PDB file of C-alpha atoms in Angstrom:
ATOM      1  CA  UNK A   1    -111.097 162.258 -73.701  1.00  0.00           C
ATOM      2  CA  UNK A   2    -110.072 158.890 -74.965  1.00  0.00           C
ATOM      3  CA  UNK A   3    -107.784 158.394 -78.215  1.00  0.00           C
ATOM      4  CA  UNK A   4    -110.462 156.637 -79.802  1.00  0.00           C
ATOM      5  CA  UNK A   5    -113.173 159.099 -79.077  1.00  0.00           C
ATOM      6  CA  UNK A   6    -111.111 161.858 -79.758  1.00  0.00           C
ATOM      7  CA  UNK A   7    -109.474 160.300 -83.352  1.00  0.00           C
ATOM      8  CA  UNK A   8    -113.597 160.095 -84.049  1.00  0.00           C
ATOM      9  CA  UNK A   9    -114.168 163.669 -83.481  1.00  0.00           C
ATOM     10  CA  UNK A  10    -111.554 164.918 -86.089  1.00  0.00           C
ATOM     11  CA  UNK A  11    -112.758 162.208 -88.161  1.00  0.00           C
ATOM     12  CA  UNK A  12    -116.370 163.879 -87.968  1.00  0.00           C
ATOM     13  CA  UNK A  13    -115.390 167.694 -88.248  1.00  0.00           C
ATOM     14  CA  UNK A  14    -113.071 166.989 -91.344  1.00  0.00           C
ATOM     15  CA  UNK A  15    -115.712 165.200 -93.048  1.00  0.00           C
ATOM     16  CA  UNK A  16    -118.541 168.205 -92.045  1.00  0.00           C
ATOM     17  CA  UNK A  17    -116.102 170.129 -92.992  1.00  0.00           C
ATOM     18  CA  UNK A  18    -115.208 169.082 -96.147  1.00  0.00           C
ATOM     19  CA  UNK A  19    -119.120 169.328 -97.447  1.00  0.00           C
ATOM     20  CA  UNK A  20    -119.691 172.455 -96.158  1.00  0.00           C
ATOM     21  CA  UNK A  21    -116.213 173.662 -97.851  1.00  0.00           C
ATOM     22  CA  UNK A  22    -117.238 172.339-100.797  1.00  0.00           C
ATOM     23  CA  UNK A  23    -120.881 173.507-100.584  1.00  0.00           C
ATOM     24  CA  UNK A  24    -119.627 177.054-100.502  1.00  0.00           C
ATOM     25  CA  UNK A  25    -117.284 176.499-103.038  1.00  0.00           C
ATOM     26  CA  UNK A  26    -119.821 175.435-105.640  1.00  0.00           C
ATOM     27  CA  UNK A  27    -122.395 178.012-104.369  1.00  0.00           C
ATOM     28  CA  UNK A  28    -123.792 179.003-107.763  1.00  0.00           C
ATOM     29  CA  UNK A  29    -124.701 175.615-107.705  1.00  0.00           C
ATOM     30  CA  UNK A  30    -125.453 174.370-104.610  1.00  0.00           C
ATOM     31  CA  UNK A  31    -127.537 177.613-103.222  1.00  0.00           C
ATOM     32  CA  UNK A  32    -128.319 180.100-105.872  1.00  0.00           C
ATOM     33  CA  UNK A  33    -130.361 178.191-108.265  1.00  0.00           C
ATOM     34  CA  UNK A  34    -133.100 176.551-105.298  1.00  0.00           C
ATOM     35  CA  UNK A  35    -133.550 180.603-104.523  1.00  0.00           C
ATOM     36  CA  UNK A  36    -134.128 181.413-108.073  1.00  0.00           C
ATOM     37  CA  UNK A  37    -136.389 178.987-108.124  1.00  0.00           C
ATOM     38  CA  UNK A  38    -138.659 179.896-104.689  1.00  0.00           C
ATOM     39  CA  UNK A  39    -138.592 183.573-105.574  1.00  0.00           C
ATOM     40  CA  UNK A  40    -140.715 182.356-108.805  1.00  0.00           C
ATOM     41  CA  UNK A  41    -142.916 180.400-106.696  1.00  0.00           C
ATOM     42  CA  UNK A  42    -143.347 183.783-104.646  1.00  0.00           C
ATOM     43  CA  UNK A  43    -143.919 185.624-107.791  1.00  0.00           C
ATOM     44  CA  UNK A  44    -146.197 183.126-109.506  1.00  0.00           C
ATOM     45  CA  UNK A  45    -148.399 181.686-107.354  1.00  0.00           C
ATOM     46  CA  UNK A  46    -147.370 184.230-103.793  1.00  0.00           C
ATOM     47  CA  UNK A  47    -148.120 187.494-105.724  1.00  0.00           C
ATOM     48  CA  UNK A  48    -150.404 187.159-109.134  1.00  0.00           C
ATOM     49  CA  UNK A  49    -152.490 184.228-108.210  1.00  0.00           C
ATOM     50  CA  UNK A  50    -152.284 184.567-104.163  1.00  0.00           C
ATOM     51  CA  UNK A  51    -153.467 187.816-104.758  1.00  0.00           C
ATOM     52  CA  UNK A  52    -157.188 186.528-105.985  1.00  0.00           C
ATOM     53  CA  UNK A  53    -156.813 183.717-103.389  1.00  0.00           C
ATOM     54  CA  UNK A  54    -157.520 186.343-100.315  1.00  0.00           C
ATOM     55  CA  UNK A  55    -157.148 184.868 -96.728  1.00  0.00           C
ATOM     56  CA  UNK A  56    -156.225 181.564 -95.515  1.00  0.00           C
ATOM     57  CA  UNK A  57    -156.383 180.890 -91.709  1.00  0.00           C
ATOM     58  CA  UNK A  58    -156.798 184.925 -91.302  1.00  0.00           C
ATOM     59  CA  UNK A  59    -153.327 185.109 -93.227  1.00  0.00           C
ATOM     60  CA  UNK A  60    -152.741 186.876 -96.484  1.00  0.00           C
ATOM     61  CA  UNK A  61    -151.521 184.119 -98.930  1.00  0.00           C
ATOM     62  CA  UNK A  62    -148.336 185.323 -99.440  1.00  0.00           C
ATOM     63  CA  UNK A  63    -147.077 184.870 -95.545  1.00  0.00           C
ATOM     64  CA  UNK A  64    -148.930 182.216 -95.621  1.00  0.00           C
ATOM     65  CA  UNK A  65    -147.128 180.179 -98.106  1.00  0.00           C
ATOM     66  CA  UNK A  66    -143.339 181.182 -97.027  1.00  0.00           C
ATOM     67  CA  UNK A  67    -143.206 178.850 -94.479  1.00  0.00           C
ATOM     68  CA  UNK A  68    -143.844 175.719 -96.652  1.00  0.00           C
ATOM     69  CA  UNK A  69    -141.825 177.187 -99.372  1.00  0.00           C
ATOM     70  CA  UNK A  70    -138.831 177.628 -96.822  1.00  0.00           C
ATOM     71  CA  UNK A  71    -139.442 174.215 -95.075  1.00  0.00           C
ATOM     72  CA  UNK A  72    -139.927 172.538 -99.249  1.00  0.00           C
ATOM     73  CA  UNK A  73    -136.361 174.257 -99.571  1.00  0.00           C
ATOM     74  CA  UNK A  74    -134.911 172.516 -96.357  1.00  0.00           C
ATOM     75  CA  UNK A  75    -135.941 169.286 -96.904  1.00  0.00           C
ATOM     76  CA  UNK A  76    -134.981 169.205-101.136  1.00  0.00           C
ATOM     77  CA  UNK A  77    -131.268 170.910-100.596  1.00  0.00           C
ATOM     78  CA  UNK A  78    -130.714 168.395 -97.668  1.00  0.00           C
ATOM     79  CA  UNK A  79    -131.541 165.307 -99.149  1.00  0.00           C
ATOM     80  CA  UNK A  80    -130.084 166.588-102.713  1.00  0.00           C
ATOM     81  CA  UNK A  81    -126.908 167.256-100.919  1.00  0.00           C
ATOM     82  CA  UNK A  82    -126.131 164.201 -99.146  1.00  0.00           C
ATOM     83  CA  UNK A  83    -127.498 161.536-101.574  1.00  0.00           C
ATOM     84  CA  UNK A  84    -125.162 162.880-104.539  1.00  0.00           C
ATOM     85  CA  UNK A  85    -122.066 163.979-102.104  1.00  0.00           C
ATOM     86  CA  UNK A  86    -121.923 160.281-100.750  1.00  0.00           C
ATOM     87  CA  UNK A  87    -123.036 158.757-103.647  1.00  0.00           C
ATOM     88  CA  UNK A  88    -120.105 160.276-105.609  1.00  0.00           C
ATOM     89  CA  UNK A  89    -117.320 158.733-102.804  1.00  0.00           C
ATOM     90  CA  UNK A  90    -118.867 155.522-103.697  1.00  0.00           C
ATOM     91  CA  UNK A  91    -118.694 156.255-107.340  1.00  0.00           C
ATOM     92  CA  UNK A  92    -114.449 157.105-106.905  1.00  0.00           C
ATOM     93  CA  UNK A  93    -114.205 155.021-104.145  1.00  0.00           C
ATOM     94  CA  UNK A  94    -113.016 156.833-101.788  1.00  0.00           C
ATOM     95  CA  UNK A  95    -115.656 155.539 -99.418  1.00  0.00           C
ATOM     96  CA  UNK A  96    -113.617 152.385 -98.936  1.00  0.00           C
ATOM     97  CA  UNK A  97    -110.354 154.412 -97.691  1.00  0.00           C
ATOM     98  CA  UNK A  98    -112.847 155.855 -94.741  1.00  0.00           C
ATOM     99  CA  UNK A  99    -114.344 152.219 -94.431  1.00  0.00           C
ATOM    100  CA  UNK A 100    -110.675 150.780 -93.922  1.00  0.00           C
ATOM    101  CA  UNK A 101    -109.503 154.221 -91.839  1.00  0.00           C
ATOM    102  CA  UNK A 102    -109.825 153.519 -88.028  1.00  0.00           C
ATOM    103  CA  UNK A 103    -112.560 155.741 -87.520  1.00  0.00           C
ATOM    104  CA  UNK A 104    -116.415 155.045 -86.009  1.00  0.00           C
ATOM    105  CA  UNK A 105    -119.151 154.489 -88.398  1.00  0.00           C
ATOM    106  CA  UNK A 106    -120.869 157.561 -86.266  1.00  0.00           C
ATOM    107  CA  UNK A 107    -118.762 160.204 -87.061  1.00  0.00           C
ATOM    108  CA  UNK A 108    -118.908 159.232 -91.069  1.00  0.00           C
ATOM    109  CA  UNK A 109    -122.511 159.343 -90.829  1.00  0.00           C
ATOM    110  CA  UNK A 110    -122.833 162.578 -88.524  1.00  0.00           C
ATOM    111  CA  UNK A 111    -120.064 164.349 -90.874  1.00  0.00           C
ATOM    112  CA  UNK A 112    -122.298 163.784 -93.901  1.00  0.00           C
ATOM    113  CA  UNK A 113    -125.540 164.911 -91.734  1.00  0.00           C
ATOM    114  CA  UNK A 114    -124.029 167.882 -90.757  1.00  0.00           C
ATOM    115  CA  UNK A 115    -122.928 169.225 -94.217  1.00  0.00           C
ATOM    116  CA  UNK A 116    -126.613 168.494 -95.668  1.00  0.00           C
ATOM    117  CA  UNK A 117    -128.020 170.071 -92.678  1.00  0.00           C
ATOM    118  CA  UNK A 118    -125.526 173.004 -93.343  1.00  0.00           C
ATOM    119  CA  UNK A 119    -127.101 173.539 -97.015  1.00  0.00           C
ATOM    120  CA  UNK A 120    -130.248 172.741 -96.280  1.00  0.00           C
ATOM    121  CA  UNK A 121    -130.529 175.874 -93.291  1.00  0.00           C
ATOM    122  CA  UNK A 122    -128.448 177.562 -95.513  1.00  0.00           C
ATOM    123  CA  UNK A 123    -130.809 177.524 -98.470  1.00  0.00           C
ATOM    124  CA  UNK A 124    -133.768 178.045 -95.800  1.00  0.00           C
ATOM    125  CA  UNK A 125    -132.277 181.235 -94.508  1.00  0.00           C
ATOM    126  CA  UNK A 126    -131.811 182.535 -97.729  1.00  0.00           C
ATOM    127  CA  UNK A 127    -135.702 181.748 -99.349  1.00  0.00           C
ATOM    128  CA  UNK A 128    -136.618 183.790 -95.775  1.00  0.00           C
ATOM    129  CA  UNK A 129    -134.604 186.594 -96.847  1.00  0.00           C
ATOM    130  CA  UNK A 130    -136.148 186.505-100.180  1.00  0.00           C
ATOM    131  CA  UNK A 131    -139.588 186.447 -98.799  1.00  0.00           C
ATOM    132  CA  UNK A 132    -138.993 189.754 -96.917  1.00  0.00           C
ATOM    133  CA  UNK A 133    -138.756 191.730-100.220  1.00  0.00           C
ATOM    134  CA  UNK A 134    -142.719 190.545-100.996  1.00  0.00           C
ATOM    135  CA  UNK A 135    -144.321 190.164 -97.346  1.00  0.00           C
ATOM    136  CA  UNK A 136    -143.762 191.260 -93.626  1.00  0.00           C
ATOM    137  CA  UNK A 137    -142.912 188.197 -91.378  1.00  0.00           C
ATOM    138  CA  UNK A 138    -143.287 188.565 -87.567  1.00  0.00           C
ATOM    139  CA  UNK A 139    -142.276 185.189 -86.045  1.00  0.00           C
ATOM    140  CA  UNK A 140    -144.668 183.934 -83.204  1.00  0.00           C
ATOM    141  CA  UNK A 141    -142.669 180.851 -81.287  1.00  0.00           C
ATOM    142  CA  UNK A 142    -139.276 181.368 -82.533  1.00  0.00           C
ATOM    143  CA  UNK A 143    -138.081 178.020 -80.403  1.00  0.00           C
ATOM    144  CA  UNK A 144    -140.569 175.349 -82.254  1.00  0.00           C
ATOM    145  CA  UNK A 145    -139.321 176.998 -85.643  1.00  0.00           C
ATOM    146  CA  UNK A 146    -135.609 176.546 -85.393  1.00  0.00           C
ATOM    147  CA  UNK A 147    -136.010 173.011 -83.918  1.00  0.00           C
ATOM    148  CA  UNK A 148    -138.688 171.693 -86.971  1.00  0.00           C
ATOM    149  CA  UNK A 149    -136.177 172.545 -89.418  1.00  0.00           C
ATOM    150  CA  UNK A 150    -133.439 171.351 -87.635  1.00  0.00           C
ATOM    151  CA  UNK A 151    -135.610 167.763 -87.577  1.00  0.00           C
ATOM    152  CA  UNK A 152    -136.565 168.535 -91.419  1.00  0.00           C
ATOM    153  CA  UNK A 153    -133.123 169.203 -92.485  1.00  0.00           C
ATOM    154  CA  UNK A 154    -132.004 166.057 -90.173  1.00  0.00           C
ATOM    155  CA  UNK A 155    -134.614 163.750 -91.585  1.00  0.00           C
ATOM    156  CA  UNK A 156    -134.079 164.205 -95.329  1.00  0.00           C
ATOM    157  CA  UNK A 157    -129.966 163.900 -94.625  1.00  0.00           C
ATOM    158  CA  UNK A 158    -130.665 160.438 -93.651  1.00  0.00           C
ATOM    159  CA  UNK A 159    -133.057 159.700 -95.895  1.00  0.00           C
ATOM    160  CA  UNK A 160    -130.704 160.661 -98.627  1.00  0.00           C
ATOM    161  CA  UNK A 161    -127.620 158.744 -96.898  1.00  0.00           C
ATOM    162  CA  UNK A 162    -129.882 155.812 -97.390  1.00  0.00           C
ATOM    163  CA  UNK A 163    -131.175 156.346-100.426  1.00  0.00           C
ATOM    164  CA  UNK A 164    -126.786 157.051-101.819  1.00  0.00           C
ATOM    165  CA  UNK A 165    -126.126 153.724-100.046  1.00  0.00           C
ATOM    166  CA  UNK A 166    -128.789 151.656-102.195  1.00  0.00           C
ATOM    167  CA  UNK A 167    -128.362 153.745-105.116  1.00  0.00           C
ATOM    168  CA  UNK A 168    -126.153 151.941-108.083  1.00  0.00           C
ATOM    169  CA  UNK A 169    -125.613 154.686-110.530  1.00  0.00           C
ATOM    170  CA  UNK A 170    -126.337 158.559-110.277  1.00  0.00           C
ATOM    171  CA  UNK A 171    -130.045 158.382-111.949  1.00  0.00           C
ATOM    172  CA  UNK A 172    -131.066 155.992-108.990  1.00  0.00           C
ATOM    173  CA  UNK A 173    -130.829 159.367-106.507  1.00  0.00           C
ATOM    174  CA  UNK A 174    -132.761 161.269-108.514  1.00  0.00           C
ATOM    175  CA  UNK A 175    -135.683 158.377-108.712  1.00  0.00           C
ATOM    176  CA  UNK A 176    -136.470 158.741-104.496  1.00  0.00           C
ATOM    177  CA  UNK A 177    -137.176 163.547-104.968  1.00  0.00           C
ATOM    178  CA  UNK A 178    -139.119 162.807-108.219  1.00  0.00           C
ATOM    179  CA  UNK A 179    -141.266 160.011-107.044  1.00  0.00           C
ATOM    180  CA  UNK A 180    -141.694 160.372-103.848  1.00  0.00           C
ATOM    181  CA  UNK A 181    -140.485 163.284-102.235  1.00  0.00           C
ATOM    182  CA  UNK A 182    -141.980 165.932-104.865  1.00  0.00           C
ATOM    183  CA  UNK A 183    -145.623 164.721-104.574  1.00  0.00           C
ATOM    184  CA  UNK A 184    -145.397 164.200-100.621  1.00  0.00           C
ATOM    185  CA  UNK A 185    -144.327 167.756-100.599  1.00  0.00           C
ATOM    186  CA  UNK A 186    -146.723 169.071-102.623  1.00  0.00           C
ATOM    187  CA  UNK A 187    -149.382 167.363-100.799  1.00  0.00           C
ATOM    188  CA  UNK A 188    -148.127 168.179 -97.549  1.00  0.00           C
ATOM    189  CA  UNK A 189    -150.051 171.528 -97.149  1.00  0.00           C
ATOM    190  CA  UNK A 190    -147.269 173.916 -98.305  1.00  0.00           C
ATOM    191  CA  UNK A 191    -149.905 175.744-100.490  1.00  0.00           C
ATOM    192  CA  UNK A 192    -152.714 175.157 -98.556  1.00  0.00           C
ATOM    193  CA  UNK A 193    -154.292 174.369 -95.462  1.00  0.00           C
ATOM    194  CA  UNK A 194    -155.639 170.558 -95.354  1.00  0.00           C
ATOM    195  CA  UNK A 195    -158.855 171.970 -93.822  1.00  0.00           C
ATOM    196  CA  UNK A 196    -159.784 172.705 -97.096  1.00  0.00           C
ATOM    197  CA  UNK A 197    -160.100 169.263 -98.389  1.00  0.00           C
ATOM    198  CA  UNK A 198    -163.245 167.408 -97.821  1.00  0.00           C
ATOM    199  CA  UNK A 199    -162.297 163.281 -96.402  1.00  0.00           C
ATOM    200  CA  UNK A 200    -160.727 161.026 -97.176  1.00  0.00           C
ATOM    201  CA  UNK A 201    -157.994 163.101 -98.246  1.00  0.00           C
ATOM    202  CA  UNK A 202    -157.730 165.029 -95.093  1.00  0.00           C
ATOM    203  CA  UNK A 203    -157.235 161.764 -93.362  1.00  0.00           C
ATOM    204  CA  UNK A 204    -155.104 160.506 -95.715  1.00  0.00           C
ATOM    205  CA  UNK A 205    -153.136 163.694 -96.144  1.00  0.00           C
ATOM    206  CA  UNK A 206    -152.235 162.916 -92.344  1.00  0.00           C
ATOM    207  CA  UNK A 207    -150.651 159.697 -93.035  1.00  0.00           C
ATOM    208  CA  UNK A 208    -147.511 162.522 -95.083  1.00  0.00           C
ATOM    209  CA  UNK A 209    -144.731 162.957 -92.837  1.00  0.00           C
ATOM    210  CA  UNK A 210    -143.724 166.387 -94.411  1.00  0.00           C
ATOM    211  CA  UNK A 211    -147.178 167.459 -93.515  1.00  0.00           C
ATOM    212  CA  UNK A 212    -146.186 167.775 -89.856  1.00  0.00           C
ATOM    213  CA  UNK A 213    -142.735 169.410 -90.611  1.00  0.00           C
ATOM    214  CA  UNK A 214    -144.529 171.946 -92.466  1.00  0.00           C
ATOM    215  CA  UNK A 215    -147.257 172.250 -89.886  1.00  0.00           C
ATOM    216  CA  UNK A 216    -144.458 172.235 -87.437  1.00  0.00           C
ATOM    217  CA  UNK A 217    -142.808 175.143 -88.855  1.00  0.00           C
ATOM    218  CA  UNK A 218    -145.968 177.408 -89.810  1.00  0.00           C
ATOM    219  CA  UNK A 219    -146.576 177.380 -86.490  1.00  0.00           C
ATOM    220  CA  UNK A 220    -143.177 178.153 -85.429  1.00  0.00           C
ATOM    221  CA  UNK A 221    -143.757 181.261 -87.634  1.00  0.00           C
ATOM    222  CA  UNK A 222    -147.518 182.246 -87.792  1.00  0.00           C
ATOM    223  CA  UNK A 223    -148.964 180.473 -84.980  1.00  0.00           C
ATOM    224  CA  UNK A 224    -151.351 178.353 -86.764  1.00  0.00           C
ATOM    225  CA  UNK A 225    -151.238 174.621 -87.575  1.00  0.00           C
ATOM    226  CA  UNK A 226    -153.296 172.472 -89.293  1.00  0.00           C
ATOM    227  CA  UNK A 227    -151.903 169.684 -86.892  1.00  0.00           C
ATOM    228  CA  UNK A 228    -151.505 169.321 -82.933  1.00  0.00           C
ATOM    229  CA  UNK A 229    -147.424 170.367 -82.781  1.00  0.00           C
ATOM    230  CA  UNK A 230    -146.404 168.116 -79.422  1.00  0.00           C
ATOM    231  CA  UNK A 231    -147.507 165.491 -81.738  1.00  0.00           C
ATOM    232  CA  UNK A 232    -145.795 166.899 -84.962  1.00  0.00           C
ATOM    233  CA  UNK A 233    -142.589 167.016 -82.888  1.00  0.00           C
ATOM    234  CA  UNK A 234    -142.716 162.972 -81.633  1.00  0.00           C
ATOM    235  CA  UNK A 235    -143.065 161.903 -85.068  1.00  0.00           C
ATOM    236  CA  UNK A 236    -139.860 163.883 -86.309  1.00  0.00           C
ATOM    237  CA  UNK A 237    -137.598 162.771 -83.754  1.00  0.00           C
ATOM    238  CA  UNK A 238    -139.297 159.161 -84.597  1.00  0.00           C
ATOM    239  CA  UNK A 239    -138.494 159.641 -87.890  1.00  0.00           C
ATOM    240  CA  UNK A 240    -134.664 161.142 -87.000  1.00  0.00           C
ATOM    241  CA  UNK A 241    -134.283 157.925 -84.624  1.00  0.00           C
ATOM    242  CA  UNK A 242    -135.464 155.629 -86.734  1.00  0.00           C
ATOM    243  CA  UNK A 243    -133.476 156.480 -89.633  1.00  0.00           C
ATOM    244  CA  UNK A 244    -130.197 156.722 -88.197  1.00  0.00           C
ATOM    245  CA  UNK A 245    -130.624 153.389 -86.329  1.00  0.00           C
ATOM    246  CA  UNK A 246    -131.543 152.231 -90.405  1.00  0.00           C
ATOM    247  CA  UNK A 247    -128.330 154.162 -91.664  1.00  0.00           C
ATOM    248  CA  UNK A 248    -125.989 153.084 -89.181  1.00  0.00           C
ATOM    249  CA  UNK A 249    -126.952 149.212 -89.310  1.00  0.00           C
ATOM    250  CA  UNK A 250    -126.319 149.739 -93.269  1.00  0.00           C
ATOM    251  CA  UNK A 251    -122.803 151.239 -92.877  1.00  0.00           C
ATOM    252  CA  UNK A 252    -122.317 148.353 -89.891  1.00  0.00           C
ATOM    253  CA  UNK A 253    -123.153 145.069 -92.542  1.00  0.00           C
ATOM    254  CA  UNK A 254    -121.325 147.385 -95.501  1.00  0.00           C
ATOM    255  CA  UNK A 255    -124.613 147.306 -97.764  1.00  0.00           C
ATOM    256  CA  UNK A 256    -124.076 148.501-101.110  1.00  0.00           C
ATOM    257  CA  UNK A 257    -120.047 149.380-100.171  1.00  0.00           C
ATOM    258  CA  UNK A 258    -118.189 146.739-100.046  1.00  0.00           C
ATOM    259  CA  UNK A 259    -117.473 145.101-103.433  1.00  0.00           C
TER     260      UNK A 259
END
């Protein structure tokens, strides 16, 4: 192994470990609030309202709801972790120290992405455990479930990184979750099947990338999906590659980083 690669691996591990330690050190802010929020969703939408809805695609509404809730938690927490953490580094000017240090851009990007994905998966796992107090689940396709949740977390970690690069103040990192991610999540089949929609809303829904993430994970857990799972996985991989290339290019050019 070359000395350059070894140094970059040390940098990557250091950033990733620092992110994970930060998440665990402030676990009352990073892990508990989203779990409480989703628990309220389970109680209100899953049990109280869901009991009157009946079944969707042959599953009780509570069971149908769980995969969407898990993916929504993973998406939001991956995004918020990296956007707030990397913008904090910009705000404190510690990112400039990383840029002048002998480490490659991929080590910086990968370190932050791993930290964000770790938080997304940790919250998703906690939300899944809480769901077992309300209903029972039998995972239909474990590999599809794991791959889809990992790709979903990675996509929104990369998107959060790009948002943090362009952000000039803390308010800017809240704009995308408020005006883009939340509407797309609610319209992405988390709470319902798009088969319940008429045209043109069903066709419009298929342009929503979160629909593919939610339904791929739902296929992994329940074995049902509104979209072709193979196509959905390809869409998710394409997003990962595209966003990673954009993030690397922005780091290389120093957009929003070098004053």
